[in-house]
PDB file of C-alpha atoms in Angstrom:
ATOM      1  CA  MET A   1     -56.862 -11.335  33.054  1.00 45.00           C
ATOM      2  CA  PHE A   2     -55.496  -8.790  30.597  1.00 41.00           C
ATOM      3  CA  ASN A   3     -53.552  -6.973  33.339  1.00 50.00           C
ATOM      4  CA  VAL A   4     -51.984 -10.218  34.627  1.00 44.00           C
ATOM      5  CA  THR A   5     -50.845 -11.164  31.122  1.00 44.00           C
ATOM      6  CA  LYS A   6     -49.405  -7.698  30.543  1.00 43.00           C
ATOM      7  CA  ILE A   7     -47.487  -7.772  33.836  1.00 41.00           C
ATOM      8  CA  SER A   8     -46.211 -11.299  33.165  1.00 43.00           C
ATOM      9  CA  PHE A   9     -44.952 -10.287  29.723  1.00 40.00           C
ATOM     10  CA  PHE A  10     -43.209  -7.237  31.182  1.00 42.00           C
ATOM     11  CA  LEU A  11     -41.445  -9.354  33.814  1.00 42.00           C
ATOM     12  CA  ILE A  12     -40.306 -11.918  31.255  1.00 41.00           C
ATOM     13  CA  PHE A  13     -39.116  -9.193  28.870  1.00 39.00           C
ATOM     14  CA  THR A  14     -37.226  -7.376  31.640  1.00 38.00           C
ATOM     15  CA  THR A  15     -35.576 -10.588  32.800  1.00 37.00           C
ATOM     16  CA  THR A  16     -34.487 -11.391  29.249  1.00 38.00           C
ATOM     17  CA  ILE A  17     -32.896  -7.970  28.813  1.00 38.00           C
ATOM     18  CA  GLN A  18     -31.069  -8.355  32.125  1.00 38.00           C
ATOM     19  CA  CYS A  19     -29.704 -11.748  31.070  1.00 44.00           C
ATOM     20  CA  LEU A  20     -28.456 -10.345  27.793  1.00 50.00           C
ATOM     21  CA  ASP A  21     -26.657  -7.603  29.704  1.00 62.00           C
ATOM     22  CA  ASP A  22     -24.854  -9.984  32.071  1.00 85.00           C
ATOM     23  CA  CYS A  23     -21.197 -10.706  31.363  1.00 94.00           C
ATOM     24  CA  ASN A  24     -20.543 -14.386  30.747  1.00 95.00           C
ATOM     25  CA  LYS A  25     -17.099 -15.442  31.990  1.00 93.00           C
ATOM     26  CA  ASN A  26     -17.343 -18.822  30.289  1.00 93.00           C
ATOM     27  CA  TYR A  27     -16.365 -17.276  26.942  1.00 93.00           C
ATOM     28  CA  PHE A  28     -12.967 -16.223  28.248  1.00 90.00           C
ATOM     29  CA  LYS A  29     -12.356 -19.620  29.842  1.00 87.00           C
ATOM     30  CA  ASN A  30     -12.371 -21.127  26.345  1.00 84.00           C
ATOM     31  CA  ALA A  31      -9.713 -18.714  25.082  1.00 91.00           C
ATOM     32  CA  ILE A  32      -6.088 -19.605  24.454  1.00 93.00           C
ATOM     33  CA  THR A  33      -3.907 -17.131  26.340  1.00 94.00           C
ATOM     34  CA  SER A  34      -0.159 -16.700  25.985  1.00 96.00           C
ATOM     35  CA  TYR A  35       2.149 -14.416  27.954  1.00 94.00           C
ATOM     36  CA  GLY A  36       5.459 -12.704  27.268  1.00 95.00           C
ATOM     37  CA  LYS A  37       7.755  -9.884  28.304  1.00 91.00           C
ATOM     38  CA  ARG A  38      10.038  -7.418  26.560  1.00 86.00           C
ATOM     39  CA  LYS A  39      11.887  -4.184  27.186  1.00 82.00           C
ATOM     40  CA  GLY A  40       9.783  -1.117  26.451  1.00 78.00           C
ATOM     41  CA  TYR A  41       6.948  -0.355  24.068  1.00 78.00           C
ATOM     42  CA  ASP A  42       7.087   0.228  20.340  1.00 72.00           C
ATOM     43  CA  GLU A  43       3.583   1.411  19.416  1.00 68.00           C
ATOM     44  CA  TYR A  44       3.078   4.972  18.182  1.00 58.00           C
ATOM     45  CA  ARG A  45       5.984   6.314  20.251  1.00 62.00           C
ATOM     46  CA  ILE A  46       3.488   7.211  22.952  1.00 69.00           C
ATOM     47  CA  PHE A  47       5.117   5.438  25.872  1.00 66.00           C
ATOM     48  CA  LEU A  48       8.168   7.672  25.856  1.00 64.00           C
ATOM     49  CA  GLU A  49       9.007   7.477  29.537  1.00 63.00           C
ATOM     50  CA  GLU A  50       8.730   3.678  29.629  1.00 61.00           C
ATOM     51  CA  GLU A  51      11.024   2.690  26.768  1.00 60.00           C
ATOM     52  CA  ILE A  52      13.338   0.802  29.119  1.00 59.00           C
ATOM     53  CA  SER A  53      10.623  -0.741  31.281  1.00 75.00           C
ATOM     54  CA  THR A  54       9.922  -4.467  31.302  1.00 87.00           C
ATOM     55  CA  VAL A  55       6.517  -4.889  29.718  1.00 89.00           C
ATOM     56  CA  TYR A  56       4.477  -7.969  30.581  1.00 93.00           C
ATOM     57  CA  SER A  57       2.033  -8.775  27.812  1.00 95.00           C
ATOM     58  CA  MET A  58      -0.744 -11.206  27.000  1.00 96.00           C
ATOM     59  CA  LYS A  59      -2.295 -12.369  23.750  1.00 97.00           C
ATOM     60  CA  VAL A  60      -5.719 -13.977  23.533  1.00 96.00           C
ATOM     61  CA  THR A  61      -6.667 -16.168  20.582  1.00 95.00           C
ATOM     62  CA  GLY A  62      -9.989 -17.724  19.679  1.00 92.00           C
ATOM     63  CA  GLU A  63     -12.979 -17.050  17.454  1.00 90.00           C
ATOM     64  CA  ASN A  64     -15.937 -16.903  19.819  1.00 93.00           C
ATOM     65  CA  ILE A  65     -14.741 -14.938  22.855  1.00 96.00           C
ATOM     66  CA  LYS A  66     -17.842 -12.733  22.844  1.00 96.00           C
ATOM     67  CA  HIS A  67     -17.642 -11.228  26.344  1.00 97.00           C
ATOM     68  CA  LEU A  68     -14.880  -9.427  28.221  1.00 96.00           C
ATOM     69  CA  CYS A  69     -15.619  -9.227  31.944  1.00 95.00           C
ATOM     70  CA  ARG A  70     -13.968  -7.820  35.048  1.00 92.00           C
ATOM     71  CA  ASN A  71     -10.912  -9.538  36.522  1.00 91.00           C
ATOM     72  CA  GLU A  72     -10.048 -11.403  33.328  1.00 93.00           C
ATOM     73  CA  ILE A  73      -6.841  -9.481  32.655  1.00 94.00           C
ATOM     74  CA  PRO A  74      -4.147 -10.193  35.284  1.00 93.00           C
ATOM     75  CA  GLU A  75      -3.062  -7.243  37.388  1.00 92.00           C
ATOM     76  CA  ALA A  76       0.587  -7.258  36.247  1.00 92.00           C
ATOM     77  CA  ILE A  77      -0.176  -7.161  32.502  1.00 95.00           C
ATOM     78  CA  LEU A  78       0.707  -3.857  30.798  1.00 94.00           C
ATOM     79  CA  LYS A  79      -0.091  -4.744  27.180  1.00 95.00           C
ATOM     80  CA  ALA A  80      -3.000  -6.909  25.996  1.00 97.00           C
ATOM     81  CA  ASP A  81      -3.722  -8.083  22.455  1.00 97.00           C
ATOM     82  CA  LEU A  82      -7.347  -9.164  22.082  1.00 98.00           C
ATOM     83  CA  GLN A  83      -7.820  -8.561  18.393  1.00 98.00           C
ATOM     84  CA  ASN A  84      -9.922 -10.768  16.138  1.00 98.00           C
ATOM     85  CA  ILE A  85     -11.542 -12.931  18.830  1.00 98.00           C
ATOM     86  CA  GLY A  86     -15.228 -12.287  18.051  1.00 97.00           C
ATOM     87  CA  LEU A  87     -15.667  -9.848  20.944  1.00 98.00           C
ATOM     88  CA  SER A  88     -19.001  -7.993  21.046  1.00 97.00           C
ATOM     89  CA  TYR A  89     -19.616  -7.099  24.717  1.00 97.00           C
ATOM     90  CA  ILE A  90     -17.418  -5.399  27.330  1.00 97.00           C
ATOM     91  CA  GLU A  91     -18.437  -5.094  30.972  1.00 96.00           C
ATOM     92  CA  VAL A  92     -18.472  -1.596  32.483  1.00 94.00           C
ATOM     93  CA  ASN A  93     -15.314  -0.775  34.472  1.00 92.00           C
ATOM     94  CA  PHE A  94     -13.778  -4.079  33.420  1.00 92.00           C
ATOM     95  CA  LEU A  95     -10.261  -2.682  33.948  1.00 93.00           C
ATOM     96  CA  GLN A  96     -10.675  -1.886  37.631  1.00 85.00           C
ATOM     97  CA  ASN A  97      -7.702  -3.063  39.690  1.00 83.00           C
ATOM     98  CA  THR A  98      -5.457  -3.555  36.648  1.00 90.00           C
ATOM     99  CA  THR A  99      -2.301  -1.754  35.520  1.00 93.00           C
ATOM    100  CA  LEU A 100      -2.971  -2.258  31.799  1.00 95.00           C
ATOM    101  CA  ARG A 101      -1.477   0.498  29.629  1.00 94.00           C
ATOM    102  CA  MET A 102      -2.124  -0.658  26.071  1.00 95.00           C
ATOM    103  CA  LEU A 103      -5.220  -2.511  24.866  1.00 97.00           C
ATOM    104  CA  ASN A 104      -5.798  -3.749  21.321  1.00 98.00           C
ATOM    105  CA  LEU A 105      -9.444  -4.643  20.615  1.00 99.00           C
ATOM    106  CA  SER A 106      -9.275  -4.272  16.841  1.00 99.00           C
ATOM    107  CA  PHE A 107     -10.932  -6.580  14.305  1.00 99.00           C
ATOM    108  CA  ASN A 108     -13.818  -7.555  16.570  1.00 99.00           C
ATOM    109  CA  SER A 109     -17.613  -7.131  16.455  1.00 98.00           C
ATOM    110  CA  ILE A 110     -18.128  -4.286  18.929  1.00 98.00           C
ATOM    111  CA  PHE A 111     -21.226  -2.277  17.971  1.00 98.00           C
ATOM    112  CA  LYS A 112     -21.668  -0.028  21.005  1.00 97.00           C
ATOM    113  CA  VAL A 113     -19.181   1.485  23.458  1.00 97.00           C
ATOM    114  CA  ARG A 114     -21.124   2.231  26.613  1.00 95.00           C
ATOM    115  CA  ASN A 115     -20.592   4.878  29.254  1.00 96.00           C
ATOM    116  CA  ASN A 116     -17.764   4.195  31.703  1.00 94.00           C
ATOM    117  CA  VAL A 117     -16.571   0.965  30.077  1.00 96.00           C
ATOM    118  CA  PHE A 118     -12.952   2.133  30.309  1.00 95.00           C
ATOM    119  CA  SER A 119     -13.328   4.703  33.103  1.00 92.00           C
ATOM    120  CA  ASP A 120     -10.756   4.962  35.887  1.00 89.00           C
ATOM    121  CA  SER A 121      -8.322   2.729  34.017  1.00 95.00           C
ATOM    122  CA  LYS A 122      -4.604   3.326  33.489  1.00 94.00           C
ATOM    123  CA  LEU A 123      -4.842   2.898  29.718  1.00 96.00           C
ATOM    124  CA  VAL A 124      -2.492   5.036  27.655  1.00 94.00           C
ATOM    125  CA  LEU A 125      -3.307   3.627  24.212  1.00 96.00           C
ATOM    126  CA  LEU A 126      -6.639   2.099  23.139  1.00 98.00           C
ATOM    127  CA  ASP A 127      -7.206   0.544  19.711  1.00 98.00           C
ATOM    128  CA  LEU A 128     -10.834  -0.079  18.686  1.00 99.00           C
ATOM    129  CA  SER A 129     -10.253   0.012  14.943  1.00 99.00           C
ATOM    130  CA  HIS A 130     -11.871  -2.407  12.491  1.00 99.00           C
ATOM    131  CA  ASN A 131     -15.008  -3.059  14.529  1.00 99.00           C
ATOM    132  CA  ILE A 132     -18.633  -2.215  13.688  1.00 99.00           C
ATOM    133  CA  VAL A 133     -18.976   0.632  16.203  1.00 99.00           C
ATOM    134  CA  GLU A 134     -21.999   2.828  15.495  1.00 98.00           C
ATOM    135  CA  ILE A 135     -22.725   4.094  19.004  1.00 97.00           C
ATOM    136  CA  LEU A 136     -20.249   5.851  21.267  1.00 96.00           C
ATOM    137  CA  GLU A 137     -22.064   7.044  24.365  1.00 95.00           C
ATOM    138  CA  GLY A 138     -21.103  10.488  25.662  1.00 91.00           C
ATOM    139  CA  LYS A 139     -19.130   9.154  28.637  1.00 94.00           C
ATOM    140  CA  ALA A 140     -17.591   6.170  26.857  1.00 93.00           C
ATOM    141  CA  PHE A 141     -14.082   7.614  27.238  1.00 95.00           C
ATOM    142  CA  GLU A 142     -14.574   9.791  30.301  1.00 93.00           C
ATOM    143  CA  ASN A 143     -12.250   9.826  33.307  1.00 93.00           C
ATOM    144  CA  MET A 144      -9.312   8.122  31.625  1.00 95.00           C
ATOM    145  CA  PRO A 145      -6.595  10.472  32.930  1.00 94.00           C
ATOM    146  CA  PHE A 146      -3.688   8.511  31.421  1.00 93.00           C
ATOM    147  CA  LEU A 147      -5.177   8.075  27.941  1.00 95.00           C
ATOM    148  CA  GLU A 148      -2.902   9.587  25.284  1.00 94.00           C
ATOM    149  CA  GLY A 149      -3.966   7.811  22.102  1.00 95.00           C
ATOM    150  CA  ILE A 150      -7.233   6.398  20.768  1.00 97.00           C
ATOM    151  CA  ILE A 151      -7.693   4.606  17.438  1.00 98.00           C
ATOM    152  CA  LEU A 152     -11.263   4.297  16.114  1.00 99.00           C
ATOM    153  CA  ASP A 153     -10.505   3.796  12.416  1.00 99.00           C
ATOM    154  CA  TYR A 154     -12.694   1.645  10.160  1.00 99.00           C
ATOM    155  CA  ASN A 155     -15.955   1.749  12.085  1.00 99.00           C
ATOM    156  CA  ARG A 156     -19.452   3.111  11.383  1.00 99.00           C
ATOM    157  CA  ILE A 157     -19.370   6.242  13.529  1.00 99.00           C
ATOM    158  CA  SER A 158     -21.611   8.905  11.990  1.00 98.00           C
ATOM    159  CA  LYS A 159     -21.558  11.671  14.591  1.00 97.00           C
ATOM    160  CA  TRP A 160     -18.830  13.460  16.533  1.00 98.00           C
ATOM    161  CA  ASP A 161     -19.923  14.154  20.123  1.00 96.00           C
ATOM    162  CA  SER A 162     -18.330  17.194  21.788  1.00 96.00           C
ATOM    163  CA  ASN A 163     -18.732  15.472  25.160  1.00 95.00           C
ATOM    164  CA  TRP A 164     -16.242  12.736  24.336  1.00 96.00           C
ATOM    165  CA  PHE A 165     -12.815  12.534  26.004  1.00 96.00           C
ATOM    166  CA  LYS A 166     -13.515  14.432  29.228  1.00 96.00           C
ATOM    167  CA  ASN A 167     -10.657  14.120  31.737  1.00 95.00           C
ATOM    168  CA  THR A 168      -8.240  12.463  29.327  1.00 96.00           C
ATOM    169  CA  ASN A 169      -4.711  13.371  28.246  1.00 94.00           C
ATOM    170  CA  LEU A 170      -5.099  12.691  24.530  1.00 95.00           C
ATOM    171  CA  HIS A 171      -2.656  13.894  21.912  1.00 95.00           C
ATOM    172  CA  LEU A 172      -3.521  11.256  19.263  1.00 96.00           C
ATOM    173  CA  VAL A 173      -7.134  10.918  18.040  1.00 98.00           C
ATOM    174  CA  SER A 174      -7.816   8.868  14.924  1.00 98.00           C
ATOM    175  CA  LEU A 175     -11.239   8.247  13.371  1.00 99.00           C
ATOM    176  CA  LYS A 176     -10.271   7.431   9.794  1.00 99.00           C
ATOM    177  CA  ASN A 177     -12.704   5.590   7.544  1.00 99.00           C
ATOM    178  CA  ASN A 178     -15.953   6.329   9.343  1.00 99.00           C
ATOM    179  CA  ILE A 179     -19.064   8.183   8.107  1.00 99.00           C
ATOM    180  CA  ILE A 180     -18.880  11.447  10.085  1.00 99.00           C
ATOM    181  CA  ALA A 181     -20.622  14.274   8.203  1.00 99.00           C
ATOM    182  CA  GLU A 182     -19.720  17.336  10.291  1.00 99.00           C
ATOM    183  CA  LEU A 183     -17.675  18.620  13.198  1.00 99.00           C
ATOM    184  CA  PRO A 184     -19.898  20.477  15.684  1.00 98.00           C
ATOM    185  CA  ARG A 185     -19.321  23.521  17.847  1.00 98.00           C
ATOM    186  CA  ASN A 186     -16.748  22.863  20.578  1.00 98.00           C
ATOM    187  CA  ALA A 187     -15.776  19.569  18.946  1.00 98.00           C
ATOM    188  CA  THR A 188     -12.428  19.552  20.743  1.00 98.00           C
ATOM    189  CA  GLN A 189     -13.517  21.110  24.031  1.00 97.00           C
ATOM    190  CA  ASN A 190     -12.107  18.179  26.018  1.00 97.00           C
ATOM    191  CA  LEU A 191      -8.809  18.021  24.122  1.00 96.00           C
ATOM    192  CA  LYS A 192      -5.671  20.025  24.744  1.00 90.00           C
ATOM    193  CA  GLY A 193      -3.413  21.368  22.028  1.00 81.00           C
ATOM    194  CA  HIS A 194      -0.392  19.664  23.525  1.00 79.00           C
ATOM    195  CA  THR A 195       0.715  17.344  26.298  1.00 79.00           C
ATOM    196  CA  ASP A 196       3.844  17.952  28.356  1.00 81.00           C
ATOM    197  CA  LYS A 197       5.595  14.677  29.115  1.00 77.00           C
ATOM    198  CA  TYR A 198       8.993  14.785  30.759  1.00 71.00           C
ATOM    199  CA  LEU A 199      11.229  16.656  28.277  1.00 67.00           C
ATOM    200  CA  TYR A 200       8.781  16.169  25.418  1.00 75.00           C
ATOM    201  CA  ILE A 201       5.984  18.379  24.143  1.00 81.00           C
ATOM    202  CA  LEU A 202       3.517  16.168  22.291  1.00 89.00           C
ATOM    203  CA  LEU A 203       1.279  18.211  19.999  1.00 94.00           C
ATOM    204  CA  LEU A 204      -2.281  17.138  19.259  1.00 96.00           C
ATOM    205  CA  LYS A 205      -2.772  14.996  16.148  1.00 97.00           C
ATOM    206  CA  ILE A 206      -6.283  14.462  14.734  1.00 98.00           C
ATOM    207  CA  TYR A 207      -6.918  12.124  11.797  1.00 99.00           C
ATOM    208  CA  LEU A 208     -10.355  12.240  10.146  1.00 99.00           C
ATOM    209  CA  ASP A 209      -9.485  10.974   6.681  1.00 99.00           C
ATOM    210  CA  ASN A 210     -12.022   9.091   4.573  1.00 99.00           C
ATOM    211  CA  ASN A 211     -15.195  10.327   6.230  1.00 99.00           C
ATOM    212  CA  ARG A 212     -18.092  12.327   4.752  1.00 99.00           C
ATOM    213  CA  ILE A 213     -17.346  15.692   6.339  1.00 99.00           C
ATOM    214  CA  LYS A 214     -19.054  18.575   4.538  1.00 98.00           C
ATOM    215  CA  TYR A 215     -19.139  21.117   7.342  1.00 98.00           C
ATOM    216  CA  ILE A 216     -16.868  22.230  10.172  1.00 98.00           C
ATOM    217  CA  HIS A 217     -18.452  24.609  12.671  1.00 98.00           C
ATOM    218  CA  PRO A 218     -16.507  27.917  12.889  1.00 97.00           C
ATOM    219  CA  GLU A 219     -16.148  27.326  16.638  1.00 98.00           C
ATOM    220  CA  ALA A 220     -15.163  23.660  16.465  1.00 98.00           C
ATOM    221  CA  PHE A 221     -11.582  24.285  17.651  1.00 98.00           C
ATOM    222  CA  THR A 222     -11.854  27.477  19.716  1.00 96.00           C
ATOM    223  CA  ASN A 223     -10.363  25.912  22.860  1.00 96.00           C
ATOM    224  CA  LEU A 224      -7.104  24.929  21.142  1.00 96.00           C
ATOM    225  CA  ASN A 225      -3.994  27.062  20.833  1.00 93.00           C
ATOM    226  CA  LYS A 226      -1.721  24.468  19.184  1.00 94.00           C
ATOM    227  CA  MET A 227      -2.063  21.460  16.917  1.00 96.00           C
ATOM    228  CA  GLY A 228       0.592  19.241  15.471  1.00 96.00           C
ATOM    229  CA  ILE A 229      -1.420  17.599  12.685  1.00 98.00           C
ATOM    230  CA  ILE A 230      -4.967  17.713  11.406  1.00 99.00           C
ATOM    231  CA  SER A 231      -5.692  15.451   8.460  1.00 99.00           C
ATOM    232  CA  LEU A 232      -9.012  15.687   6.600  1.00 99.00           C
ATOM    233  CA  THR A 233      -8.238  13.965   3.301  1.00 99.00           C
ATOM    234  CA  TYR A 234     -10.922  12.268   1.216  1.00 99.00           C
ATOM    235  CA  ASN A 235     -13.885  14.168   2.639  1.00 99.00           C
ATOM    236  CA  LYS A 236     -16.517  16.417   1.043  1.00 99.00           C
ATOM    237  CA  LEU A 237     -15.377  19.859   2.224  1.00 98.00           C
ATOM    238  CA  PHE A 238     -15.949  22.755  -0.171  1.00 96.00           C
ATOM    239  CA  GLU A 239     -15.472  25.756   2.143  1.00 95.00           C
ATOM    240  CA  LEU A 240     -13.993  26.814   5.474  1.00 96.00           C
ATOM    241  CA  SER A 241     -14.926  29.816   7.574  1.00 96.00           C
ATOM    242  CA  SER A 242     -12.188  32.366   8.224  1.00 95.00           C
ATOM    243  CA  LYS A 243     -12.800  31.653  11.923  1.00 96.00           C
ATOM    244  CA  THR A 244     -12.401  27.868  11.784  1.00 97.00           C
ATOM    245  CA  PHE A 245      -8.749  27.820  12.869  1.00 96.00           C
ATOM    246  CA  GLU A 246      -8.511  31.450  13.972  1.00 93.00           C
ATOM    247  CA  SER A 247      -7.802  30.687  17.634  1.00 92.00           C
ATOM    248  CA  VAL A 248      -5.203  28.004  16.911  1.00 96.00           C
ATOM    249  CA  TYR A 249      -2.020  30.065  16.708  1.00 92.00           C
ATOM    250  CA  SER A 250       0.138  27.182  15.469  1.00 95.00           C
ATOM    251  CA  ILE A 251      -0.784  24.207  13.256  1.00 97.00           C
ATOM    252  CA  GLY A 252       2.227  22.250  12.106  1.00 97.00           C
ATOM    253  CA  TYR A 253       0.643  20.251   9.291  1.00 98.00           C
ATOM    254  CA  MET A 254      -2.814  20.320   7.687  1.00 99.00           C
ATOM    255  CA  ASP A 255      -3.901  17.982   4.888  1.00 99.00           C
ATOM    256  CA  VAL A 256      -7.174  18.731   3.079  1.00 99.00           C
ATOM    257  CA  SER A 257      -6.341  16.972  -0.169  1.00 99.00           C
ATOM    258  CA  HIS A 258      -9.041  15.074  -2.071  1.00 99.00           C
ATOM    259  CA  ASN A 259     -11.925  17.373  -1.088  1.00 99.00           C
ATOM    260  CA  ASN A 260     -14.177  19.701  -3.110  1.00 98.00           C
ATOM    261  CA  PHE A 261     -12.519  23.106  -2.660  1.00 98.00           C
ATOM    262  CA  ILE A 262     -12.840  25.392  -5.703  1.00 96.00           C
ATOM    263  CA  CYS A 263     -11.352  28.621  -4.353  1.00 95.00           C
ATOM    264  CA  PHE A 264     -11.011  30.802  -1.262  1.00 94.00           C
ATOM    265  CA  SER A 265     -11.876  34.452  -0.812  1.00 91.00           C
ATOM    266  CA  SER A 266      -9.234  36.760   0.631  1.00 91.00           C
ATOM    267  CA  GLN A 267     -11.065  36.605   3.941  1.00 92.00           C
ATOM    268  CA  SER A 268     -11.485  32.836   4.064  1.00 92.00           C
ATOM    269  CA  LEU A 269      -7.793  32.369   3.242  1.00 96.00           C
ATOM    270  CA  THR A 270      -6.985  33.818   6.639  1.00 95.00           C
ATOM    271  CA  THR A 271      -8.121  30.546   8.219  1.00 95.00           C
ATOM    272  CA  PHE A 272      -4.690  29.264   7.117  1.00 97.00           C
ATOM    273  CA  ASN A 273      -2.769  32.124   8.769  1.00 96.00           C
ATOM    274  CA  ASN A 274      -1.166  29.872  11.351  1.00 96.00           C
ATOM    275  CA  VAL A 275      -0.733  26.742   9.226  1.00 98.00           C
ATOM    276  CA  ARG A 276       2.936  25.982   8.658  1.00 98.00           C
ATOM    277  CA  THR A 277       2.409  23.304   5.957  1.00 98.00           C
ATOM    278  CA  LEU A 278      -0.815  22.911   3.961  1.00 99.00           C
ATOM    279  CA  VAL A 279      -1.458  20.020   1.570  1.00 99.00           C
ATOM    280  CA  ILE A 280      -4.391  20.770  -0.741  1.00 98.00           C
ATOM    281  CA  ALA A 281      -3.750  18.447  -3.683  1.00 98.00           C
ATOM    282  CA  ASN A 282      -6.533  16.906  -5.772  1.00 98.00           C
ATOM    283  CA  ASN A 283      -9.195  19.529  -5.219  1.00 98.00           C
ATOM    284  CA  ARG A 284     -10.986  21.600  -7.863  1.00 96.00           C
ATOM    285  CA  LEU A 285      -8.868  24.738  -7.560  1.00 96.00           C
ATOM    286  CA  ASN A 286      -8.565  26.886 -10.688  1.00 93.00           C
ATOM    287  CA  ASP A 287      -5.245  28.409 -11.785  1.00 95.00           C
ATOM    288  CA  GLU A 288      -6.007  31.868 -10.423  1.00 95.00           C
ATOM    289  CA  CYS A 289      -6.884  30.449  -7.032  1.00 96.00           C
ATOM    290  CA  ARG A 290      -3.677  28.415  -6.943  1.00 96.00           C
ATOM    291  CA  LYS A 291      -1.639  31.544  -7.657  1.00 96.00           C
ATOM    292  CA  GLN A 292      -3.487  33.475  -4.970  1.00 96.00           C
ATOM    293  CA  MET A 293      -2.849  30.743  -2.393  1.00 97.00           C
ATOM    294  CA  MET A 294       0.795  30.435  -3.424  1.00 97.00           C
ATOM    295  CA  ARG A 295       1.349  34.164  -2.871  1.00 97.00           C
ATOM    296  CA  PHE A 296      -0.424  33.981   0.467  1.00 97.00           C
ATOM    297  CA  PHE A 297       1.874  31.211   1.745  1.00 98.00           C
ATOM    298  CA  GLU A 298       5.011  32.757   0.258  1.00 97.00           C
ATOM    299  CA  ASN A 299       4.270  36.033   2.029  1.00 97.00           C
ATOM    300  CA  LYS A 300       4.113  34.286   5.375  1.00 96.00           C
ATOM    301  CA  MET A 301       7.067  32.037   4.466  1.00 97.00           C
ATOM    302  CA  ASP A 302       5.202  28.774   4.923  1.00 98.00           C
ATOM    303  CA  VAL A 303       4.655  25.743   2.680  1.00 98.00           C
ATOM    304  CA  ILE A 304       1.715  24.841   0.456  1.00 98.00           C
ATOM    305  CA  ILE A 305       1.572  21.649  -1.619  1.00 98.00           C
ATOM    306  CA  PHE A 306      -0.853  21.340  -4.525  1.00 96.00           C
TER     307      PHE A 306
END
């Protein structure tokens, strides 16, 4: 009798989990959808080669559109605005057979981004900001060869996974206002320092402002040779290894203002050798350290802002 009860409970429990994991298309049927078209894109200057293209767009409105399933975005749509609709679940590979280039899923209730949700899509820009994301599985953004920009600001992400972003073409990565505490070894192993696009060279831009970063592994950025911008304002950094940015031979702009830096040794200062402009305002630097850093940047004819 005990075994029968145990088996019955297991079957019921398994069935319940399966039902919860099914994508319910009825939610989307209740949405109000409007369509439009315009010439070109205007977001983030990412779509440089398509400025004169006709862009067909859709906007979804509603408050309880909890599920986003396959085949719910028409094939011809290039830009979709699904912000603030109560979305919490996205079906894996839901963008198969679409030409969608820009997707705005901000201001929703997405807690977990599962493996392969966006895989094999044509997305160039993905906005997941202002959700409640705590879990990003290792392959959540894998095999997105057209992806150039991802916005994950204002979530609850606590850990950077070095496995993210495999087989992407990212040059804009933004995770502002999360709770990340450190950047691990090989943090950027799946990112390139720049993207060549027609006549443009788009340098990598990483924004990690307003997190809780105390530690950056000395080998976090060893795969990169160029960066356009790295912004680490309003974190808890108090030191950097001389090796942290050693391999990056050109960093256009670095902002580490509003951290806990007190001073840098002569050796640790060399981490800024290839930084063209450094902003280090609102730290705890003493006068002697400021003078030392000023001389260092003057000698290499670059800019430092206190």
